[in-house]
Coordinates of N, CA and C in Angstrom, one line a residue:
X12 N -40.0 32.4 -3.1 CA -39.8 31.6 -1.9 C -39.7 30.1 -2.3
X13 N -40.5 29.7 -3.2 CA -40.4 28.3 -3.7 C -39.1 27.9 -4.3
X14 N -38.5 28.9 -5.0 CA -37.2 28.7 -5.6 C -36.1 28.5 -4.6
X15 N -36.2 29.2 -3.5 CA -35.3 29.1 -2.4 C -35.4 27.8 -1.7
X16 N -36.6 27.2 -1.6 CA -36.7 25.9 -1.0 C -36.1 24.8 -1.9
X17 N -36.3 25.0 -3.2 CA -35.7 24.0 -4.1 C -34.2 24.0 -4.0
X18 N -33.6 25.2 -4.0 CA -32.2 25.4 -3.9 C -31.7 24.8 -2.6
X19 N -32.3 25.0 -1.5 CA -32.0 24.5 -0.2 C -32.0 23.0 -0.2
X20 N -33.1 22.4 -0.8 CA -33.2 21.0 -0.9 C -32.1 20.4 -1.7
X21 N -31.8 21.0 -2.8 CA -30.7 20.5 -3.7 C -29.4 20.5 -2.9
X22 N -29.1 21.6 -2.2 CA -27.9 21.7 -1.4 C -27.8 20.6 -0.4
X23 N -28.9 20.3 0.3 CA -28.9 19.2 1.3 C -28.7 17.9 0.6
X24 N -29.3 17.7 -0.5 CA -29.1 16.4 -1.2 C -27.7 16.2 -1.6
X25 N -27.1 17.2 -2.1 CA -25.6 17.2 -2.5 C -24.8 16.8 -1.3
X26 N -25.0 17.5 -0.2 CA -24.2 17.2 1.0 C -24.4 15.8 1.5
X27 N -25.6 15.3 1.4 CA -25.9 13.9 1.8 C -25.1 12.9 0.9
X28 N -25.1 13.2 -0.4 CA -24.4 12.3 -1.4 C -22.9 12.3 -1.1
X29 N -22.4 13.5 -0.9 CA -20.9 13.6 -0.6 C -20.6 12.9 0.7
X30 N -21.4 13.1 1.7 CA -21.2 12.5 3.0 C -21.2 10.9 2.9
X31 N -22.2 10.4 2.1 CA -22.2 9.0 2.0 C -21.0 8.4 1.2
X32 N -20.6 9.1 0.1 CA -19.5 8.7 -0.7 C -18.2 8.7 0.2
X33 N -18.0 9.7 1.0 CA -16.9 9.8 1.9 C -16.9 8.7 2.9
X34 N -18.0 8.3 3.4 CA -18.1 7.2 4.4 C -17.8 5.9 3.7
X35 N -18.3 5.7 2.5 CA -18.0 4.4 1.8 C -16.5 4.3 1.5
X36 N -15.9 5.4 1.1 CA -14.4 5.4 0.8 C -13.6 5.1 2.0
X37 N -14.0 5.6 3.2 CA -13.3 5.4 4.4 C -13.5 3.9 4.8
X38 N -14.7 3.3 4.6 CA -14.9 1.9 4.9 C -14.0 1.0 4.0
X39 N -13.9 1.4 2.7 CA -13.2 0.6 1.8 C -11.7 0.6 2.2
X40 N -11.2 1.8 2.6 CA -9.8 1.9 3.0 C -9.5 1.1 4.2
X41 N -10.4 1.1 5.2 CA -10.2 0.3 6.4 C -10.3 -1.2 6.1
X42 N -11.2 -1.5 5.2 CA -11.3 -3.0 4.8 C -10.1 -3.4 4.1
X43 N -9.5 -2.6 3.2 CA -8.3 -2.9 2.5 C -7.2 -3.2 3.5
X44 N -7.1 -2.3 4.5 CA -6.0 -2.4 5.4 C -6.1 -3.7 6.2
X45 N -7.4 -4.1 6.6 CA -7.6 -5.3 7.3 C -7.3 -6.5 6.4
X46 N -7.6 -6.4 5.2 CA -7.3 -7.5 4.2 C -5.8 -7.7 4.1
X47 N -5.1 -6.6 4.0 CA -3.6 -6.8 3.9 C -3.1 -7.3 5.1
X48 N -3.5 -6.9 6.3 CA -3.0 -7.4 7.5 C -3.3 -8.9 7.7
X49 N -4.5 -9.3 7.2 CA -4.9 -10.7 7.3 C -4.1 -11.6 6.4
X50 N -3.6 -11.0 5.3 CA -2.8 -11.8 4.3 C -1.4 -11.9 4.8
X51 N -1.0 -11.2 5.8 CA 0.4 -11.3 6.3 C 1.3 -10.3 5.6
X52 N 0.8 -9.5 4.6 CA 1.7 -8.6 3.9 C 2.0 -7.3 4.7
X53 N 1.0 -7.0 5.6 CA 1.2 -5.7 6.3 C 1.1 -6.1 7.8
X54 N 2.3 -5.8 8.5 CA 2.4 -6.2 9.9 C 2.8 -4.9 10.7
X55 N 1.9 -4.5 11.6 CA 2.2 -3.3 12.4 C 2.7 -2.1 11.5
X56 N 2.0 -1.9 10.4 CA 2.4 -0.7 9.6 C 3.6 -1.0 8.7
X57 N 4.1 -2.2 8.7 CA 5.3 -2.5 7.9 C 4.9 -3.6 6.9
X58 N 5.5 -3.6 5.7 CA 5.2 -4.6 4.7 C 6.2 -5.8 4.9
X59 N 5.6 -7.0 5.0 CA 6.4 -8.2 5.2 C 7.0 -8.6 3.8
X60 N 8.3 -8.5 3.6 CA 8.9 -8.7 2.3 C 8.8 -10.2 2.0
X61 N 8.5 -11.1 2.9 CA 8.4 -12.5 2.6 C 7.1 -12.9 2.1
X62 N 6.1 -12.1 2.2 CA 4.7 -12.5 1.8 C 4.1 -11.4 0.8
X63 N 4.7 -10.3 0.7 CA 4.1 -9.2 -0.1 C 4.2 -9.6 -1.6
X64 N 3.1 -9.2 -2.3 CA 3.2 -9.4 -3.8 C 3.9 -8.2 -4.4
X65 N 4.1 -8.3 -5.7 CA 4.9 -7.3 -6.4 C 4.2 -5.9 -6.3
X66 N 2.9 -5.9 -6.4 CA 2.1 -4.7 -6.3 C 2.4 -4.0 -5.0
X67 N 2.3 -4.7 -3.9 CA 2.5 -4.2 -2.6 C 4.0 -3.7 -2.4
X68 N 4.9 -4.4 -3.0 CA 6.3 -4.0 -2.9 C 6.6 -2.7 -3.6
X69 N 5.8 -2.4 -4.7 CA 6.1 -1.1 -5.4 C 5.6 0.1 -4.6
X70 N 4.9 -0.1 -3.5 CA 4.5 1.0 -2.7 C 5.7 1.5 -1.8
X71 N 6.7 0.7 -1.7 CA 7.9 1.1 -0.9 C 8.7 2.1 -1.6
X72 N 9.3 3.0 -0.8 CA 10.2 4.0 -1.3 C 11.4 3.5 -2.0
X73 N 11.6 3.9 -3.3 CA 12.8 3.4 -4.0 C 12.6 2.1 -4.7
X74 N 11.4 1.5 -4.6 CA 11.1 0.3 -5.3 C 10.1 0.5 -6.4
X75 N 10.6 0.3 -7.6 CA 9.7 0.4 -8.8 C 9.3 -1.0 -9.2
X76 N 8.6 -1.1 -10.3 CA 8.1 -2.5 -10.8 C 9.3 -3.5 -11.0
X77 N 10.4 -3.0 -11.6 CA 11.5 -3.9 -11.9 C 12.1 -4.4 -10.6
X78 N 12.3 -3.6 -9.6 CA 12.9 -4.0 -8.3 C 12.0 -4.9 -7.6
X79 N 10.7 -4.6 -7.6 CA 9.7 -5.4 -7.0 C 9.7 -6.8 -7.6
X80 N 9.8 -6.9 -8.9 CA 9.9 -8.2 -9.6 C 11.2 -8.9 -9.1
X81 N 12.3 -8.2 -9.0 CA 13.5 -8.8 -8.6 C 13.4 -9.4 -7.2
X82 N 12.8 -8.6 -6.3 CA 12.6 -9.1 -4.9 C 11.7 -10.4 -4.9
X83 N 10.7 -10.3 -5.6 CA 9.7 -11.5 -5.7 C 10.5 -12.7 -6.3
X84 N 11.2 -12.5 -7.4 CA 11.9 -13.6 -8.0 C 13.0 -14.2 -7.1
X85 N 13.7 -13.3 -6.4 CA 14.8 -13.7 -5.5 C 14.2 -14.6 -4.4
X86 N 13.0 -14.1 -3.9 CA 12.4 -14.9 -2.8 C 11.9 -16.3 -3.3
X87 N 11.4 -16.3 -4.5 CA 11.0 -17.6 -5.1 C 12.2 -18.6 -5.2
X88 N 13.3 -18.0 -5.7 CA 14.5 -18.8 -6.0 C 15.3 -19.2 -4.7
X89 N 15.3 -18.3 -3.7 CA 16.2 -18.5 -2.6 C 15.4 -18.8 -1.2
X90 N 14.1 -18.7 -1.3 CA 13.4 -18.9 0.0 C 13.2 -17.5 0.7
X91 N 12.6 -17.6 1.8 CA 12.3 -16.3 2.5 C 13.5 -15.6 3.0
X92 N 13.4 -14.3 3.0 CA 14.5 -13.4 3.5 C 14.6 -13.7 5.0
X93 N 15.9 -13.8 5.5 CA 16.1 -14.0 6.9 C 16.2 -12.7 7.7
X94 N 16.6 -11.7 7.0 CA 16.6 -10.3 7.6 C 16.4 -9.3 6.5
X95 N 16.0 -8.1 6.9 CA 15.8 -7.0 6.0 C 17.1 -6.7 5.2
X96 N 18.2 -6.9 5.9 CA 19.5 -6.6 5.2 C 19.8 -7.5 4.0
X97 N 19.1 -8.7 3.9 CA 19.2 -9.5 2.7 C 18.7 -8.9 1.5
X98 N 18.0 -7.8 1.6 CA 17.6 -7.0 0.4 C 18.8 -6.5 -0.4
X99 N 20.0 -6.4 0.3 CA 21.2 -5.9 -0.4 C 21.6 -6.9 -1.5
X100 N 21.0 -8.1 -1.5 CA 21.3 -9.1 -2.6 C 20.5 -8.8 -3.8
X101 N 19.6 -7.9 -3.8 CA 18.8 -7.5 -4.9 C 19.5 -6.4 -5.7
X102 N 19.6 -6.7 -7.1 CA 20.2 -5.6 -7.9 C 19.3 -4.4 -7.9
X103 N 19.9 -3.2 -7.7 CA 19.2 -2.0 -7.6 C 19.0 -1.5 -6.1
X104 N 19.3 -2.4 -5.2 CA 19.1 -2.0 -3.8 C 20.5 -2.0 -3.1
X105 N 20.9 -0.8 -2.8 CA 22.2 -0.6 -2.1 C 22.0 -0.1 -0.7
X106 N 23.0 0.3 0.0 CA 22.9 0.7 1.3 C 21.9 1.9 1.5
X107 N 22.0 2.9 0.6 CA 21.1 4.1 0.7 C 19.6 3.7 0.5
X108 N 19.3 2.9 -0.4 CA 17.9 2.5 -0.6 C 17.5 1.6 0.5
X109 N 18.4 0.8 1.0 CA 18.0 -0.1 2.2 C 17.7 0.8 3.4
X110 N 18.4 1.8 3.6 CA 18.2 2.7 4.7 C 16.8 3.4 4.6
X111 N 16.4 3.7 3.4 CA 15.0 4.2 3.1 C 13.9 3.2 3.4
X112 N 14.3 1.9 3.1 CA 13.3 0.9 3.2 C 13.1 0.4 4.6
X113 N 14.1 0.4 5.4 CA 14.1 -0.3 6.8 C 12.9 0.2 7.6
X114 N 12.5 1.4 7.6 CA 11.3 1.8 8.5 C 10.0 1.2 8.0
X115 N 10.0 0.7 6.8 CA 8.7 0.3 6.1 C 8.6 -1.2 5.9
X116 N 9.6 -2.0 6.2 CA 9.6 -3.4 5.9 C 10.0 -4.3 7.1
X117 N 9.5 -5.5 7.0 CA 9.8 -6.5 8.1 C 9.9 -7.9 7.4
X118 N 10.5 -8.8 8.2 CA 10.5 -10.2 7.7 C 9.7 -11.1 8.6

C-alpha cells in the first residue's frame, strides 16, 4: 500500500512539473509576440519589412539568410520600402516568391 502511495505521489509531482513548464512556455511565447509587436516588426500578424531584422525576415516563406541580408541591405541603402511590390528589386525574389510573401508582410 505504501508503494502505491509513493507511485501516486510521484505521478502527481511529474504532472505538476509538466503543467508548470507548459505554462511558462506559453507565457514566453505570448511575451515574445508582444515584444515583436511593440518593436514594430509584427503588425496584425504580418511582418513589417521596413523594421524587421534579418532574423525575423528569415521566418518568411522563401526567405533564407542570404535573401534576408539582401532585404536588410537594400533597405539601408535605399530607405524604407514604399510597397510590398518593391521586394521585386531584391535578387532572389521574383513574382512567385513575392506571391508567397504577400500574405505575411506589410510596409
